[in-house]
PDB file of C-alpha atoms in Angstrom:
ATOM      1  CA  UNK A   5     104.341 103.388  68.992  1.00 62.00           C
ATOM      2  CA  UNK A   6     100.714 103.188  69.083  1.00 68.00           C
ATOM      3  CA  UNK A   7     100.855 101.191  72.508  1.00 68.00           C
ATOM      4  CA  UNK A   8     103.138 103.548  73.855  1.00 70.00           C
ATOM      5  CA  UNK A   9     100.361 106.045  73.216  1.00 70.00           C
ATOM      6  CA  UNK A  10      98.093 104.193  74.364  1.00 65.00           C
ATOM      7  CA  UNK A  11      99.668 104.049  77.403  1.00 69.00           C
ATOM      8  CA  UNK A  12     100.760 107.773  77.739  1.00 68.00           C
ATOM      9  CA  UNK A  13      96.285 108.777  77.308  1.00 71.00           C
ATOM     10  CA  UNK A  14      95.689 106.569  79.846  1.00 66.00           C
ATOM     11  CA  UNK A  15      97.525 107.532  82.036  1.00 69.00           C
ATOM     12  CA  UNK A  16      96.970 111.315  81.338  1.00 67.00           C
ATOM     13  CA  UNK A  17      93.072 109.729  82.246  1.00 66.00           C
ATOM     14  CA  UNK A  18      93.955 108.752  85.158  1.00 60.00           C
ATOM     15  CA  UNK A  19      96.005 111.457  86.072  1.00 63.00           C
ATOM     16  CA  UNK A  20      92.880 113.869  85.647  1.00 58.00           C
ATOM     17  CA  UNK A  21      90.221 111.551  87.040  1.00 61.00           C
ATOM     18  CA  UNK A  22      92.435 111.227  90.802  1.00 54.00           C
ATOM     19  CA  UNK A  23      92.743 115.280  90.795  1.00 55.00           C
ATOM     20  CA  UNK A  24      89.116 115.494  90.180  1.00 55.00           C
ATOM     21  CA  UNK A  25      88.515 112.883  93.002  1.00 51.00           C
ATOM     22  CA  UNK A  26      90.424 114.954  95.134  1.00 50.00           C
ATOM     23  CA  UNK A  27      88.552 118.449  94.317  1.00 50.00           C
ATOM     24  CA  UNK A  28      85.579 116.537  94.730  1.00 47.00           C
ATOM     25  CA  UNK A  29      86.518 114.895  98.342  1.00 47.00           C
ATOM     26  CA  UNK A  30      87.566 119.208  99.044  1.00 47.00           C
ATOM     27  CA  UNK A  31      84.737 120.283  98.218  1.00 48.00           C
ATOM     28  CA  UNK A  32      82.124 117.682 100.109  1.00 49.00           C
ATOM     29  CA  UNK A  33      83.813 118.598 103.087  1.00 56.00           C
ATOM     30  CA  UNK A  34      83.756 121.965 102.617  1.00 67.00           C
ATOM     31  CA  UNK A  35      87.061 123.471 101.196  1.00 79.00           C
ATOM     32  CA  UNK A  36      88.856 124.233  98.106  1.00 84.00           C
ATOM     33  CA  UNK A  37      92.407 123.403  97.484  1.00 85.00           C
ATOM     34  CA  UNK A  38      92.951 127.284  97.255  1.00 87.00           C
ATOM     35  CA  UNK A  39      91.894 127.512 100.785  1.00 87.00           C
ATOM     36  CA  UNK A  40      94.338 125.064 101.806  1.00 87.00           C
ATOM     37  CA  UNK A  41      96.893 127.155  99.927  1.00 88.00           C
ATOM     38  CA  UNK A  42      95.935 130.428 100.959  1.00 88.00           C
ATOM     39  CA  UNK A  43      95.679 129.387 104.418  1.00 86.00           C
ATOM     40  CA  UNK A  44      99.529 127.613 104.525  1.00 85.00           C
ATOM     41  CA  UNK A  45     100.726 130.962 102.595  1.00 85.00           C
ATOM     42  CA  UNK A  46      99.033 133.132 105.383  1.00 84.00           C
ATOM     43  CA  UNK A  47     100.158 130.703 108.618  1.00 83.00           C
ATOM     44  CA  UNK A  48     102.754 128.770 107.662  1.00 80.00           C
ATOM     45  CA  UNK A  49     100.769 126.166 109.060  1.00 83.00           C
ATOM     46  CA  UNK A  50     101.117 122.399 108.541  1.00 83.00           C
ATOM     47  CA  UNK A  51      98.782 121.177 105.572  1.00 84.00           C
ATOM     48  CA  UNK A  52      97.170 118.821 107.720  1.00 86.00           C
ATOM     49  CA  UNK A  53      96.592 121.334 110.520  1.00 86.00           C
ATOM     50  CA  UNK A  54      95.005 123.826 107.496  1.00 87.00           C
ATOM     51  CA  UNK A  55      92.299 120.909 106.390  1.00 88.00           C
ATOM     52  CA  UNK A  56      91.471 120.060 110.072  1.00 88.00           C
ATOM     53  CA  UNK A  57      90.984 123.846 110.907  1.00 89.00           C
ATOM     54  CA  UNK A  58      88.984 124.344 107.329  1.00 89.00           C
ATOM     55  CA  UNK A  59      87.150 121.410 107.889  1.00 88.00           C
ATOM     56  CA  UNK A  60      86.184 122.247 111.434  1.00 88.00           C
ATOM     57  CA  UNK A  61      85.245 125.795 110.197  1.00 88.00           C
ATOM     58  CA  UNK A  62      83.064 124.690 107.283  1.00 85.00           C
ATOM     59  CA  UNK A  63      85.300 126.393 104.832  1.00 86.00           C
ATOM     60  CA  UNK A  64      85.430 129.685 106.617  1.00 88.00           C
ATOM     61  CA  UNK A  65      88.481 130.896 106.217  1.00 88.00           C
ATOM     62  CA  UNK A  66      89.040 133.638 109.037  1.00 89.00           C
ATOM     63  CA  UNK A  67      87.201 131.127 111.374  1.00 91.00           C
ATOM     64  CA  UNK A  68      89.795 128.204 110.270  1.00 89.00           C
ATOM     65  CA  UNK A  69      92.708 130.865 110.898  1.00 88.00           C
ATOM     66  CA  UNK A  70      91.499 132.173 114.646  1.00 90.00           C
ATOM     67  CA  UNK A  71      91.434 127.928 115.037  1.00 89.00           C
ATOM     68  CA  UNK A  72      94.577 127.585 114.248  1.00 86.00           C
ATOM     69  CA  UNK A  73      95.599 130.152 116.363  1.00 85.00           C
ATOM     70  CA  UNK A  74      93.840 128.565 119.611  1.00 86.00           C
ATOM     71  CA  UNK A  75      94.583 125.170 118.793  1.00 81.00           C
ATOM     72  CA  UNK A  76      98.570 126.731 118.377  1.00 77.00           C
ATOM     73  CA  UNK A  77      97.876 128.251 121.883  1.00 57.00           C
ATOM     74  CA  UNK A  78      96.825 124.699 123.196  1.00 54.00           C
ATOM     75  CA  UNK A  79      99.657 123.489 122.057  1.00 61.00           C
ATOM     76  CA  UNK A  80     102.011 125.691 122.763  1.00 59.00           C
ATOM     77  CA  UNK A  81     100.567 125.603 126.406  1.00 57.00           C
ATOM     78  CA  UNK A  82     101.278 122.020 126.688  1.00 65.00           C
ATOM     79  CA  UNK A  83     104.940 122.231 125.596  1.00 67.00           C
ATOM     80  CA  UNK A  84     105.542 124.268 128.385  1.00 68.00           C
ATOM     81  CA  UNK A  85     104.792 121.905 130.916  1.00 71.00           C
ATOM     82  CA  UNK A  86     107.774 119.792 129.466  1.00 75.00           C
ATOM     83  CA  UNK A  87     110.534 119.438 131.372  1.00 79.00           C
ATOM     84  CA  UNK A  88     114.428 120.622 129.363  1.00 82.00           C
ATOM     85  CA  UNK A  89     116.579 118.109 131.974  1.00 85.00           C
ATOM     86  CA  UNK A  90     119.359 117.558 129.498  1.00 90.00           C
ATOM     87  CA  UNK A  91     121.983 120.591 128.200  1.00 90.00           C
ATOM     88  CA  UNK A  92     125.409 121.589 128.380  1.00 92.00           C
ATOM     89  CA  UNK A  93     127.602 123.733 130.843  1.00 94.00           C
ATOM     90  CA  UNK A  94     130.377 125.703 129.383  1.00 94.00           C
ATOM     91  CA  UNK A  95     132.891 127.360 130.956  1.00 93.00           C
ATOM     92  CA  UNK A  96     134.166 130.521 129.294  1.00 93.00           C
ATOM     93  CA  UNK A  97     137.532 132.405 130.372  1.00 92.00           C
ATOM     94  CA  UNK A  98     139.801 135.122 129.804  1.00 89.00           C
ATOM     95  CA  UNK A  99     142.307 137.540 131.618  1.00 88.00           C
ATOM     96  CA  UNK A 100     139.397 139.240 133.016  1.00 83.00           C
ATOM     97  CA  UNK A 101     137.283 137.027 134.603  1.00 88.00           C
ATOM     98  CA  UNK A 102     135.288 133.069 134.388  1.00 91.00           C
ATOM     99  CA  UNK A 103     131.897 132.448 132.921  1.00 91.00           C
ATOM    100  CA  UNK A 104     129.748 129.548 133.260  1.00 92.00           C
ATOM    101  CA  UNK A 105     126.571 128.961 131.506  1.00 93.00           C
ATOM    102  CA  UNK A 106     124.433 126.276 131.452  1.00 94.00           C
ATOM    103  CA  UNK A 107     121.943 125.595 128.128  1.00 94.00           C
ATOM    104  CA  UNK A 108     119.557 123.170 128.920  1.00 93.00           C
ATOM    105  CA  UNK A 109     117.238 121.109 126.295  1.00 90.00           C
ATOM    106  CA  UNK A 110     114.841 118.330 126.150  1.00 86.00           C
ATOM    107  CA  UNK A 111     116.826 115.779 124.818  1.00 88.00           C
ATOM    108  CA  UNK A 112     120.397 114.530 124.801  1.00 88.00           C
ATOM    109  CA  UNK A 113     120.053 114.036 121.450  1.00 89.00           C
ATOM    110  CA  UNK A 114     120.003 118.051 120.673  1.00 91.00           C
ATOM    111  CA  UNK A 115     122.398 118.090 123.561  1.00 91.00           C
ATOM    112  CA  UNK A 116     124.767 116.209 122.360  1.00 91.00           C
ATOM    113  CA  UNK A 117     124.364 118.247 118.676  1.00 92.00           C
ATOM    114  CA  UNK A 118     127.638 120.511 117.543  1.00 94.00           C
ATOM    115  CA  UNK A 119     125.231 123.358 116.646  1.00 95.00           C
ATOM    116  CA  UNK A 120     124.167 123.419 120.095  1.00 94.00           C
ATOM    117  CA  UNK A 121     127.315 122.845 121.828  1.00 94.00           C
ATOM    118  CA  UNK A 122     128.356 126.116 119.826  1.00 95.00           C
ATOM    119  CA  UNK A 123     125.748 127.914 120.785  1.00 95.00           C
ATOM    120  CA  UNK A 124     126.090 127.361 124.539  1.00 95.00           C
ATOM    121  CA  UNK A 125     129.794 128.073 123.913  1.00 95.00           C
ATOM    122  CA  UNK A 126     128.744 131.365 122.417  1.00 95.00           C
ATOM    123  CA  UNK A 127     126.605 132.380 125.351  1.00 95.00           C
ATOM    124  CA  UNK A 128     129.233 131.536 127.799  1.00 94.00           C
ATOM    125  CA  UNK A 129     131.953 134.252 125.970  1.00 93.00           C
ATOM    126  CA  UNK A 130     129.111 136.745 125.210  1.00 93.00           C
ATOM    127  CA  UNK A 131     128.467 136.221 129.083  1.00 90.00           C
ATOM    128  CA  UNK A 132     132.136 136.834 129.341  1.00 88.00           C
ATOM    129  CA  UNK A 133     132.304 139.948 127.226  1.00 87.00           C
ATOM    130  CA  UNK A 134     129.298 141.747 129.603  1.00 85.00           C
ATOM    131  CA  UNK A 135     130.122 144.015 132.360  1.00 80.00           C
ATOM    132  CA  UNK A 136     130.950 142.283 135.788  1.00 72.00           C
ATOM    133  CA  UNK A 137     127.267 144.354 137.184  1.00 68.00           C
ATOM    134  CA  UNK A 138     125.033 143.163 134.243  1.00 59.00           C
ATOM    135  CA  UNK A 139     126.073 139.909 134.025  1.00 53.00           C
ATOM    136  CA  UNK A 140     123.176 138.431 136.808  1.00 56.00           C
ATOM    137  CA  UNK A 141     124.952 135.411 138.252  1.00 55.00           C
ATOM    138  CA  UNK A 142     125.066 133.716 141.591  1.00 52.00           C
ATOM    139  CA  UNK A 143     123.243 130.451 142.480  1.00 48.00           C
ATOM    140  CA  UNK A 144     119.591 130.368 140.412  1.00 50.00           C
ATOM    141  CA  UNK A 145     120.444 132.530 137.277  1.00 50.00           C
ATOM    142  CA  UNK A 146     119.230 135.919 137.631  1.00 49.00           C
ATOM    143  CA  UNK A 147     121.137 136.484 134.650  1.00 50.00           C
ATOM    144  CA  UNK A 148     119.380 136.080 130.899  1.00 49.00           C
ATOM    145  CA  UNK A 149     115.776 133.922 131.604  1.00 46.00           C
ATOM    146  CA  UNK A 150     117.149 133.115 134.898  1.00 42.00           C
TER     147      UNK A 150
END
């Protein structure tokens, strides 16, 4: 019993002494635990992406926030640029008419997914169910984000 004990302070110690190593490695570079909190409750942001910004920010937490936000712009900017080359066309019909839609996404791997194969089967009758005038169409979209 008393080695079990033993054990059970020890490794209570060592418990505290890593979380204190860890406050202290915050702090030195400039940020509290809270601000890593506060800052993923406020931007949803990835921990990692909250230290970088709070580190490069010196703790300032409005300054690490408007980071984030350019560094999401910089990244967003280069997603962009990537090209969706895989998708699915779907061919929709009824008594009134033939829709085809084509979903298009960056890898065959979400291509090939059920949940998206429903969804571009979704578009196509929703594309169906639209007024012959509003539904865009002809080669090149026109239609929604064509």
């Amino acid at each position: 019993v008393r080695a079990t004990m033993h054990r059970l302070r020890c490794a209570a110690l060592h418990a505290h002494r890593v979380a204190a190593a860890g406050r202290a490695r915050c702090m030195a570079a400039g940020y509290t635990t809270d601000q890593v909190k506060l800052m993923r409750e406020r931007t949803s942001a990835p921990m990692k992406e909250c230290v970088k910004a709070l580190k490069a920010t010196s703790g300032d937490l409005d300054e690490a926030i408007a980071w984030l936000r350019k560094a999401g712009v910089a990244s967003a900017h280069k997603k962009a640029d990537r090209q969706a080359s895989d998708g699915a066309v779907v061919l929709a019909a009824d008594a009134a008419g033939v829709a085809c839609v084509e979903v298009n996404t960056e890898t065959d791997f979400v291509a090939r997914n059920t949940v998206f194969q429903d969804l571009a089967a979704a578009v196509a009758r929703s594309c169906l169910a639209m007024p012959a005038s509003s539904a865009g169409g002809g080669a090149g979209g026109g239609g929604v984000g064509g």
